[in-house]
JSON list of C-alpha atoms and ligand atoms in Angstrom, two decimals:
[
{"chain": "A", "resi": 1, "resn": "MET", "atom": "CA", "xyz": [13.90, -10.10, -5.33]},
{"chain": "A", "resi": 2, "resn": "ALA", "atom": "CA", "xyz": [11.33, -7.63, -4.72]},
{"chain": "A", "resi": 3, "resn": "ASP", "atom": "CA", "xyz": [11.33, -4.27, -6.57]},
{"chain": "A", "resi": 4, "resn": "VAL", "atom": "CA", "xyz": [12.31, -1.17, -3.71]},
{"chain": "A", "resi": 5, "resn": "LEU", "atom": "CA", "xyz": [9.44, 1.71, -4.22]},
{"chain": "A", "resi": 6, "resn": "PRO", "atom": "CA", "xyz": [10.89, 5.37, -4.33]},
{"chain": "A", "resi": 7, "resn": "ILE", "atom": "CA", "xyz": [8.97, 7.30, -1.60]},
{"chain": "A", "resi": 8, "resn": "GLY", "atom": "CA", "xyz": [8.36, 10.61, -2.46]},
{"chain": "A", "resi": 9, "resn": "PRO", "atom": "CA", "xyz": [7.08, 13.70, -0.74]},
{"chain": "A", "resi": 10, "resn": "LEU", "atom": "CA", "xyz": [2.69, 14.05, -0.06]},
{"chain": "A", "resi": 11, "resn": "THR", "atom": "CA", "xyz": [2.18, 16.97, -2.13]},
{"chain": "A", "resi": 12, "resn": "ARG", "atom": "CA", "xyz": [-1.39, 18.20, -3.24]},
{"chain": "A", "resi": 13, "resn": "ALA", "atom": "CA", "xyz": [-0.23, 18.09, -7.00]},
{"chain": "A", "resi": 14, "resn": "ALA", "atom": "CA", "xyz": [1.79, 14.15, -6.93]},
{"chain": "A", "resi": 15, "resn": "PHE", "atom": "CA", "xyz": [-1.19, 12.79, -4.79]},
{"chain": "A", "resi": 16, "resn": "ALA", "atom": "CA", "xyz": [-4.32, 14.25, -7.10]},
{"chain": "A", "resi": 17, "resn": "PRO", "atom": "CA", "xyz": [-4.86, 11.42, -9.27]},
{"chain": "A", "resi": 18, "resn": "PHE", "atom": "CA", "xyz": [-6.24, 9.76, -5.57]},
{"chain": "A", "resi": 19, "resn": "GLY", "atom": "CA", "xyz": [-7.57, 11.97, -3.63]},
{"chain": "A", "resi": 20, "resn": "GLU", "atom": "CA", "xyz": [-6.93, 15.89, -1.25]},
{"chain": "A", "resi": 21, "resn": "VAL", "atom": "CA", "xyz": [-3.92, 15.92, 1.07]},
{"chain": "A", "resi": 22, "resn": "LEU", "atom": "CA", "xyz": [-4.95, 17.24, 4.45]},
{"chain": "A", "resi": 23, "resn": "GLU", "atom": "CA", "xyz": [-2.83, 20.36, 5.82]},
{"chain": "A", "resi": 24, "resn": "THR", "atom": "CA", "xyz": [-3.48, 24.38, 6.29]},
{"chain": "A", "resi": 25, "resn": "ASP", "atom": "CA", "xyz": [-0.48, 24.67, 3.53]},
{"chain": "A", "resi": 26, "resn": "GLY", "atom": "CA", "xyz": [-2.38, 26.21, 0.62]},
{"chain": "A", "resi": 27, "resn": "ALA", "atom": "CA", "xyz": [-6.24, 25.43, 2.03]},
{"chain": "A", "resi": 28, "resn": "GLU", "atom": "CA", "xyz": [-8.93, 28.35, 2.88]},
{"chain": "A", "resi": 29, "resn": "ARG", "atom": "CA", "xyz": [-8.03, 29.98, 5.31]},
{"chain": "A", "resi": 30, "resn": "ARG", "atom": "CA", "xyz": [-11.45, 31.66, 7.58]},
{"chain": "A", "resi": 31, "resn": "ILE", "atom": "CA", "xyz": [-10.70, 34.09, 10.39]},
{"chain": "A", "resi": 32, "resn": "ILE", "atom": "CA", "xyz": [-13.95, 32.64, 12.84]},
{"chain": "A", "resi": 33, "resn": "ASN", "atom": "CA", "xyz": [-15.14, 32.93, 16.27]},
{"chain": "A", "resi": 34, "resn": "GLU", "atom": "CA", "xyz": [-13.76, 36.35, 17.41]},
{"chain": "A", "resi": 35, "resn": "GLY", "atom": "CA", "xyz": [-10.74, 35.86, 16.02]},
{"chain": "A", "resi": 36, "resn": "THR", "atom": "CA", "xyz": [-9.33, 33.43, 17.82]},
{"chain": "A", "resi": 37, "resn": "THR", "atom": "CA", "xyz": [-10.09, 30.27, 15.80]},
{"chain": "A", "resi": 38, "resn": "GLU", "atom": "CA", "xyz": [-8.79, 29.48, 11.73]},
{"chain": "A", "resi": 39, "resn": "ARG", "atom": "CA", "xyz": [-10.74, 27.38, 9.52]},
{"chain": "A", "resi": 40, "resn": "PHE", "atom": "CA", "xyz": [-9.26, 25.77, 7.21]},
{"chain": "A", "resi": 41, "resn": "HIS", "atom": "CA", "xyz": [-12.33, 25.13, 5.09]},
{"chain": "A", "resi": 42, "resn": "ALA", "atom": "CA", "xyz": [-13.21, 21.85, 3.05]},
{"chain": "A", "resi": 43, "resn": "LEU", "atom": "CA", "xyz": [-9.98, 20.31, 2.99]},
{"chain": "A", "resi": 44, "resn": "ALA", "atom": "CA", "xyz": [-12.15, 17.36, 1.55]},
{"chain": "A", "resi": 45, "resn": "CYS", "atom": "CA", "xyz": [-15.82, 16.16, 0.40]},
{"chain": "A", "resi": 46, "resn": "ALA", "atom": "CA", "xyz": [-16.64, 12.63, 2.38]},
{"chain": "A", "resi": 47, "resn": "GLU", "atom": "CA", "xyz": [-18.12, 10.44, -0.09]},
{"chain": "A", "resi": 48, "resn": "ALA", "atom": "CA", "xyz": [-20.77, 7.72, 0.91]},
{"chain": "A", "resi": 49, "resn": "GLU", "atom": "CA", "xyz": [-22.98, 6.03, -1.85]},
{"chain": "A", "resi": 50, "resn": "ARG", "atom": "CA", "xyz": [-25.95, 4.13, -1.66]},
{"chain": "A", "resi": 51, "resn": "GLY", "atom": "CA", "xyz": [-27.29, 6.02, 1.13]},
{"chain": "A", "resi": 52, "resn": "GLY", "atom": "CA", "xyz": [-24.57, 5.20, 3.04]},
{"chain": "A", "resi": 53, "resn": "LYS", "atom": "CA", "xyz": [-23.26, 7.63, 6.35]},
{"chain": "A", "resi": 54, "resn": "VAL", "atom": "CA", "xyz": [-20.37, 8.89, 6.72]},
{"chain": "A", "resi": 55, "resn": "ILE", "atom": "CA", "xyz": [-18.56, 8.21, 10.65]},
{"chain": "A", "resi": 56, "resn": "ILE", "atom": "CA", "xyz": [-15.46, 8.93, 12.21]},
{"chain": "A", "resi": 57, "resn": "ASN", "atom": "CA", "xyz": [-13.12, 7.03, 13.40]},
{"chain": "A", "resi": 58, "resn": "LEU", "atom": "CA", "xyz": [-10.18, 6.39, 15.13]},
{"chain": "A", "resi": 59, "resn": "PHE", "atom": "CA", "xyz": [-7.70, 4.24, 14.33]},
{"chain": "A", "resi": 60, "resn": "ARG", "atom": "CA", "xyz": [-4.16, 3.40, 16.03]},
{"chain": "A", "resi": 61, "resn": "GLY", "atom": "CA", "xyz": [-2.29, 1.96, 14.04]},
{"chain": "A", "resi": 62, "resn": "GLN", "atom": "CA", "xyz": [1.08, -0.94, 15.11]},
{"chain": "A", "resi": 63, "resn": "PRO", "atom": "CA", "xyz": [4.18, 0.28, 13.68]},
{"chain": "A", "resi": 64, "resn": "ARG", "atom": "CA", "xyz": [4.98, -1.50, 10.26]},
{"chain": "A", "resi": 65, "resn": "PRO", "atom": "CA", "xyz": [8.70, -3.69, 10.49]},
{"chain": "A", "resi": 66, "resn": "PHE", "atom": "CA", "xyz": [10.76, -3.05, 7.78]},
{"chain": "A", "resi": 67, "resn": "PRO", "atom": "CA", "xyz": [11.94, -3.33, 5.18]},
{"chain": "A", "resi": 68, "resn": "TYR", "atom": "CA", "xyz": [7.81, -3.39, 4.58]},
{"chain": "A", "resi": 69, "resn": "GLU", "atom": "CA", "xyz": [6.26, -6.27, 1.71]},
{"chain": "A", "resi": 70, "resn": "ILE", "atom": "CA", "xyz": [3.39, -4.57, -0.30]},
{"chain": "A", "resi": 71, "resn": "ALA", "atom": "CA", "xyz": [1.88, -7.09, -1.65]},
{"chain": "A", "resi": 72, "resn": "MET", "atom": "CA", "xyz": [-1.44, -6.80, -1.61]},
{"chain": "A", "resi": 73, "resn": "MET", "atom": "CA", "xyz": [-3.71, -3.02, -2.01]},
{"chain": "A", "resi": 74, "resn": "GLU", "atom": "CA", "xyz": [-7.40, -2.62, -1.42]},
{"chain": "A", "resi": 75, "resn": "ARG", "atom": "CA", "xyz": [-10.51, 0.21, -2.17]},
{"chain": "A", "resi": 76, "resn": "HIS", "atom": "CA", "xyz": [-13.86, 1.01, -1.17]},
{"chain": "A", "resi": 77, "resn": "PRO", "atom": "CA", "xyz": [-16.06, 1.24, -4.01]},
{"chain": "A", "resi": 78, "resn": "LEU", "atom": "CA", "xyz": [-19.17, 3.12, -2.23]},
{"chain": "A", "resi": 79, "resn": "GLY", "atom": "CA", "xyz": [-17.19, 5.95, -0.45]},
{"chain": "A", "resi": 80, "resn": "SER", "atom": "CA", "xyz": [-13.78, 7.66, 0.23]},
{"chain": "A", "resi": 81, "resn": "GLN", "atom": "CA", "xyz": [-11.83, 7.28, 3.61]},
{"chain": "A", "resi": 82, "resn": "ALA", "atom": "CA", "xyz": [-9.59, 10.27, 4.91]},
{"chain": "A", "resi": 83, "resn": "PHE", "atom": "CA", "xyz": [-6.61, 9.56, 7.66]},
{"chain": "A", "resi": 84, "resn": "PHE", "atom": "CA", "xyz": [-5.07, 12.33, 9.62]},
{"chain": "A", "resi": 85, "resn": "PRO", "atom": "CA", "xyz": [-2.70, 11.74, 12.65]},
{"chain": "A", "resi": 86, "resn": "ILE", "atom": "CA", "xyz": [-3.30, 12.67, 15.93]},
{"chain": "A", "resi": 87, "resn": "ASP", "atom": "CA", "xyz": [0.12, 11.49, 17.44]},
{"chain": "A", "resi": 88, "resn": "ASN", "atom": "CA", "xyz": [2.11, 14.16, 15.49]},
{"chain": "A", "resi": 89, "resn": "ARG", "atom": "CA", "xyz": [4.10, 11.60, 13.58]},
{"chain": "A", "resi": 90, "resn": "PRO", "atom": "CA", "xyz": [5.24, 11.10, 9.79]},
{"chain": "A", "resi": 91, "resn": "TRP", "atom": "CA", "xyz": [3.37, 7.77, 8.52]},
{"chain": "A", "resi": 92, "resn": "LEU", "atom": "CA", "xyz": [3.44, 6.38, 4.85]},
{"chain": "A", "resi": 93, "resn": "VAL", "atom": "CA", "xyz": [0.63, 7.06, 2.15]},
{"chain": "A", "resi": 94, "resn": "VAL", "atom": "CA", "xyz": [0.65, 3.98, -0.64]},
{"chain": "A", "resi": 95, "resn": "VAL", "atom": "CA", "xyz": [-1.44, 4.18, -3.85]},
{"chain": "A", "resi": 96, "resn": "ALA", "atom": "CA", "xyz": [-1.82, 2.69, -6.97]},
{"chain": "A", "resi": 97, "resn": "LYS", "atom": "CA", "xyz": [-3.99, 3.64, -10.33]},
{"chain": "A", "resi": 98, "resn": "ASP", "atom": "CA", "xyz": [-6.72, 1.47, -11.35]},
{"chain": "A", "resi": 99, "resn": "GLU", "atom": "CA", "xyz": [-5.23, -1.23, -14.25]},
{"chain": "A", "resi": 100, "resn": "ASP", "atom": "CA", "xyz": [-8.42, -2.98, -15.79]},
{"chain": "A", "resi": 101, "resn": "GLY", "atom": "CA", "xyz": [-9.41, -3.38, -12.63]},
{"chain": "A", "resi": 102, "resn": "ARG", "atom": "CA", "xyz": [-6.67, -4.65, -11.17]},
{"chain": "A", "resi": 103, "resn": "PRO", "atom": "CA", "xyz": [-4.19, -2.03, -8.63]},
{"chain": "A", "resi": 104, "resn": "GLY", "atom": "CA", "xyz": [-1.27, -0.72, -11.06]},
{"chain": "A", "resi": 105, "resn": "LEU", "atom": "CA", "xyz": [2.03, 0.24, -10.01]},
{"chain": "A", "resi": 106, "resn": "PRO", "atom": "CA", "xyz": [2.12, 1.12, -6.29]},
{"chain": "A", "resi": 107, "resn": "GLN", "atom": "CA", "xyz": [3.05, 4.97, -5.11]},
{"chain": "A", "resi": 108, "resn": "ALA", "atom": "CA", "xyz": [4.82, 5.53, -2.54]},
{"chain": "A", "resi": 109, "resn": "PHE", "atom": "CA", "xyz": [4.41, 8.71, 0.00]},
{"chain": "A", "resi": 110, "resn": "LEU", "atom": "CA", "xyz": [5.95, 10.11, 3.06]},
{"chain": "A", "resi": 111, "resn": "ALA", "atom": "CA", "xyz": [3.39, 12.14, 4.77]},
{"chain": "A", "resi": 112, "resn": "GLY", "atom": "CA", "xyz": [4.94, 14.59, 7.73]},
{"chain": "A", "resi": 113, "resn": "GLY", "atom": "CA", "xyz": [2.94, 14.56, 11.19]},
{"chain": "A", "resi": 114, "resn": "ARG", "atom": "CA", "xyz": [0.74, 17.17, 10.15]},
{"chain": "A", "resi": 115, "resn": "GLN", "atom": "CA", "xyz": [-0.88, 16.00, 6.60]},
{"chain": "A", "resi": 116, "resn": "GLY", "atom": "CA", "xyz": [-3.85, 13.48, 6.33]},
{"chain": "A", "resi": 117, "resn": "VAL", "atom": "CA", "xyz": [-4.99, 12.21, 3.21]},
{"chain": "A", "resi": 118, "resn": "ASN", "atom": "CA", "xyz": [-8.94, 11.84, 1.18]},
{"chain": "A", "resi": 119, "resn": "PHE", "atom": "CA", "xyz": [-8.72, 8.86, -0.88]},
{"chain": "A", "resi": 120, "resn": "HIS", "atom": "CA", "xyz": [-11.65, 9.23, -3.38]},
{"chain": "A", "resi": 121, "resn": "ALA", "atom": "CA", "xyz": [-13.70, 5.88, -3.27]},
{"chain": "A", "resi": 122, "resn": "ASN", "atom": "CA", "xyz": [-12.72, 3.26, -5.71]},
{"chain": "A", "resi": 123, "resn": "VAL", "atom": "CA", "xyz": [-8.79, 4.19, -5.70]},
{"chain": "A", "resi": 124, "resn": "TRP", "atom": "CA", "xyz": [-6.43, 1.24, -4.85]},
{"chain": "A", "resi": 125, "resn": "HIS", "atom": "CA", "xyz": [-4.73, 2.06, -1.50]},
{"chain": "A", "resi": 126, "resn": "HIS", "atom": "CA", "xyz": [-2.64, -0.02, 1.03]},
{"chain": "A", "resi": 127, "resn": "PRO", "atom": "CA", "xyz": [-4.39, -0.10, 4.40]},
{"chain": "A", "resi": 128, "resn": "LEU", "atom": "CA", "xyz": [-2.66, 2.29, 7.08]},
{"chain": "A", "resi": 129, "resn": "ILE", "atom": "CA", "xyz": [0.50, 1.75, 7.18]},
{"chain": "A", "resi": 130, "resn": "ALA", "atom": "CA", "xyz": [1.83, 3.55, 11.10]},
{"chain": "A", "resi": 131, "resn": "ILE", "atom": "CA", "xyz": [6.15, 3.77, 11.34]},
{"chain": "A", "resi": 132, "resn": "ASP", "atom": "CA", "xyz": [8.40, 3.42, 14.36]},
{"chain": "A", "resi": 133, "resn": "GLU", "atom": "CA", "xyz": [5.64, 3.72, 17.05]},
{"chain": "A", "resi": 134, "resn": "VAL", "atom": "CA", "xyz": [1.82, 3.22, 17.77]},
{"chain": "A", "resi": 135, "resn": "SER", "atom": "CA", "xyz": [-0.24, 5.91, 15.58]},
{"chain": "A", "resi": 136, "resn": "ASP", "atom": "CA", "xyz": [-3.36, 7.02, 16.20]},
{"chain": "A", "resi": 137, "resn": "PHE", "atom": "CA", "xyz": [-5.29, 8.80, 13.67]},
{"chain": "A", "resi": 138, "resn": "LEU", "atom": "CA", "xyz": [-8.52, 10.13, 12.75]},
{"chain": "A", "resi": 139, "resn": "VAL", "atom": "CA", "xyz": [-10.68, 8.36, 9.83]},
{"chain": "A", "resi": 140, "resn": "VAL", "atom": "CA", "xyz": [-13.76, 9.70, 8.41]},
{"chain": "A", "resi": 141, "resn": "ASP", "atom": "CA", "xyz": [-15.02, 7.11, 5.91]},
{"chain": "A", "resi": 142, "resn": "ARG", "atom": "CA", "xyz": [-18.35, 5.23, 5.19]},
{"chain": "A", "resi": 143, "resn": "GLU", "atom": "CA", "xyz": [-21.01, 3.05, 6.83]},
{"chain": "A", "resi": 144, "resn": "GLY", "atom": "CA", "xyz": [-23.85, 1.10, 5.19]},
{"chain": "A", "resi": 145, "resn": "GLU", "atom": "CA", "xyz": [-25.43, -1.66, 3.12]},
{"chain": "A", "resi": 146, "resn": "GLY", "atom": "CA", "xyz": [-23.05, -3.08, -0.08]},
{"chain": "A", "resi": 147, "resn": "ASP", "atom": "CA", "xyz": [-19.89, -4.31, -0.36]},
{"chain": "A", "resi": 148, "resn": "ASN", "atom": "CA", "xyz": [-17.10, -1.36, 0.09]},
{"chain": "A", "resi": 149, "resn": "LEU", "atom": "CA", "xyz": [-14.12, -3.28, 0.63]},
{"chain": "A", "resi": 150, "resn": "GLU", "atom": "CA", "xyz": [-12.36, -4.93, -2.74]},
{"chain": "A", "resi": 151, "resn": "GLU", "atom": "CA", "xyz": [-8.85, -6.12, -2.44]},
{"chain": "A", "resi": 152, "resn": "ALA", "atom": "CA", "xyz": [-6.47, -7.17, -5.11]},
{"chain": "A", "resi": 153, "resn": "ASP", "atom": "CA", "xyz": [-2.80, -9.30, -4.18]},
{"chain": "A", "resi": 154, "resn": "TYR", "atom": "CA", "xyz": [0.31, -8.29, -6.45]},
{"chain": "A", "resi": 155, "resn": "PRO", "atom": "CA", "xyz": [1.54, -11.54, -8.46]},
{"chain": "A", "resi": 156, "resn": "SER", "atom": "CA", "xyz": [4.87, -10.55, -6.41]},
{"chain": "A", "resi": 157, "resn": "VAL", "atom": "CA", "xyz": [5.65, -7.78, -3.83]},
{"chain": "A", "resi": 158, "resn": "PHE", "atom": "CA", "xyz": [7.28, -4.57, -3.43]},
{"chain": "A", "resi": 159, "resn": "ARG", "atom": "CA", "xyz": [9.75, -3.56, -0.91]},
{"chain": "A", "resi": 160, "resn": "ILE", "atom": "CA", "xyz": [10.09, -0.92, 1.73]},
{"chain": "A", "resi": 161, "resn": "GLU", "atom": "CA", "xyz": [13.03, 0.07, 2.46]},
{"chain": "A", "resi": 162, "resn": "ARG", "atom": "CA", "xyz": [12.91, 2.25, 6.17]},
{"chain": "A", "resi": 163, "resn": "ASP", "atom": "CA", "xyz": [16.36, 3.93, 5.59]},
{"chain": "A", "resi": 164, "resn": "ASN", "atom": "CA", "xyz": [14.72, 5.21, 1.82]},
{"chain": "A", "resi": 165, "resn": "TRP", "atom": "CA", "xyz": [13.36, 8.34, 2.70]},
{"chain": "B", "resi": 201, "resn": "LIG", "atom": "N1", "xyz": [-10.21, -1.76, 6.65]},
{"chain": "B", "resi": 201, "resn": "LIG", "atom": "C1", "xyz": [-10.35, -0.26, 7.21]},
{"chain": "B", "resi": 201, "resn": "LIG", "atom": "O1", "xyz": [-10.88, 0.23, 7.86]},
{"chain": "B", "resi": 201, "resn": "LIG", "atom": "N2", "xyz": [-9.17, -0.16, 6.66]},
{"chain": "B", "resi": 201, "resn": "LIG", "atom": "C2", "xyz": [-8.27, 0.16, 6.28]},
{"chain": "B", "resi": 201, "resn": "LIG", "atom": "O2", "xyz": [-9.55, 0.42, 5.11]},
{"chain": "B", "resi": 201, "resn": "LIG", "atom": "C3", "xyz": [-7.42, 1.41, 5.50]},
{"chain": "B", "resi": 201, "resn": "LIG", "atom": "O3", "xyz": [-7.18, 1.42, 4.27]},
{"chain": "B", "resi": 201, "resn": "LIG", "atom": "O4", "xyz": [-6.63, 1.64, 6.38]},
{"chain": "B", "resi": 202, "resn": "LIG", "atom": "NI1", "xyz": [-9.20, 1.54, 3.14]}
]
């Protein structure tokens, strides 16, 4: 019987061990362009180790079927990876602490439609989980030499129920 994962709200404090939450609340706000624009400054810094370059992508995520099974995690040792939803729809973020080179217990967060995340380099996370509809995301991550993808399967799956948030 798969363990059902609790799903918590995405907050800066809860997500701090894994990276930053990208949102306007609590951000450094600068008024620019003769007062016509608010700049929410430096929400996170992109990392691109070993001479890699930071690239900007669009991801179009197919909605995951629920109940959804978390059976694996991945991480990017050489760079960070940031996701920001374009369609203003909620999505799921699943991360885990490292335990001797393997992902520990998954931690699931429900992200709002105006909340993004920046996974720090080498942080275990599940690949993009879109909910209910095809969803587009702006993604900032690293391109360059070296193997920037490490994957790990869990010995048993964890389940995410649709009515669990
Ligand atoms: N593979 C890829 O570019 N995407 C994953 O890293 C992901 O976290 O979705
Ligand atoms: Ni990734």
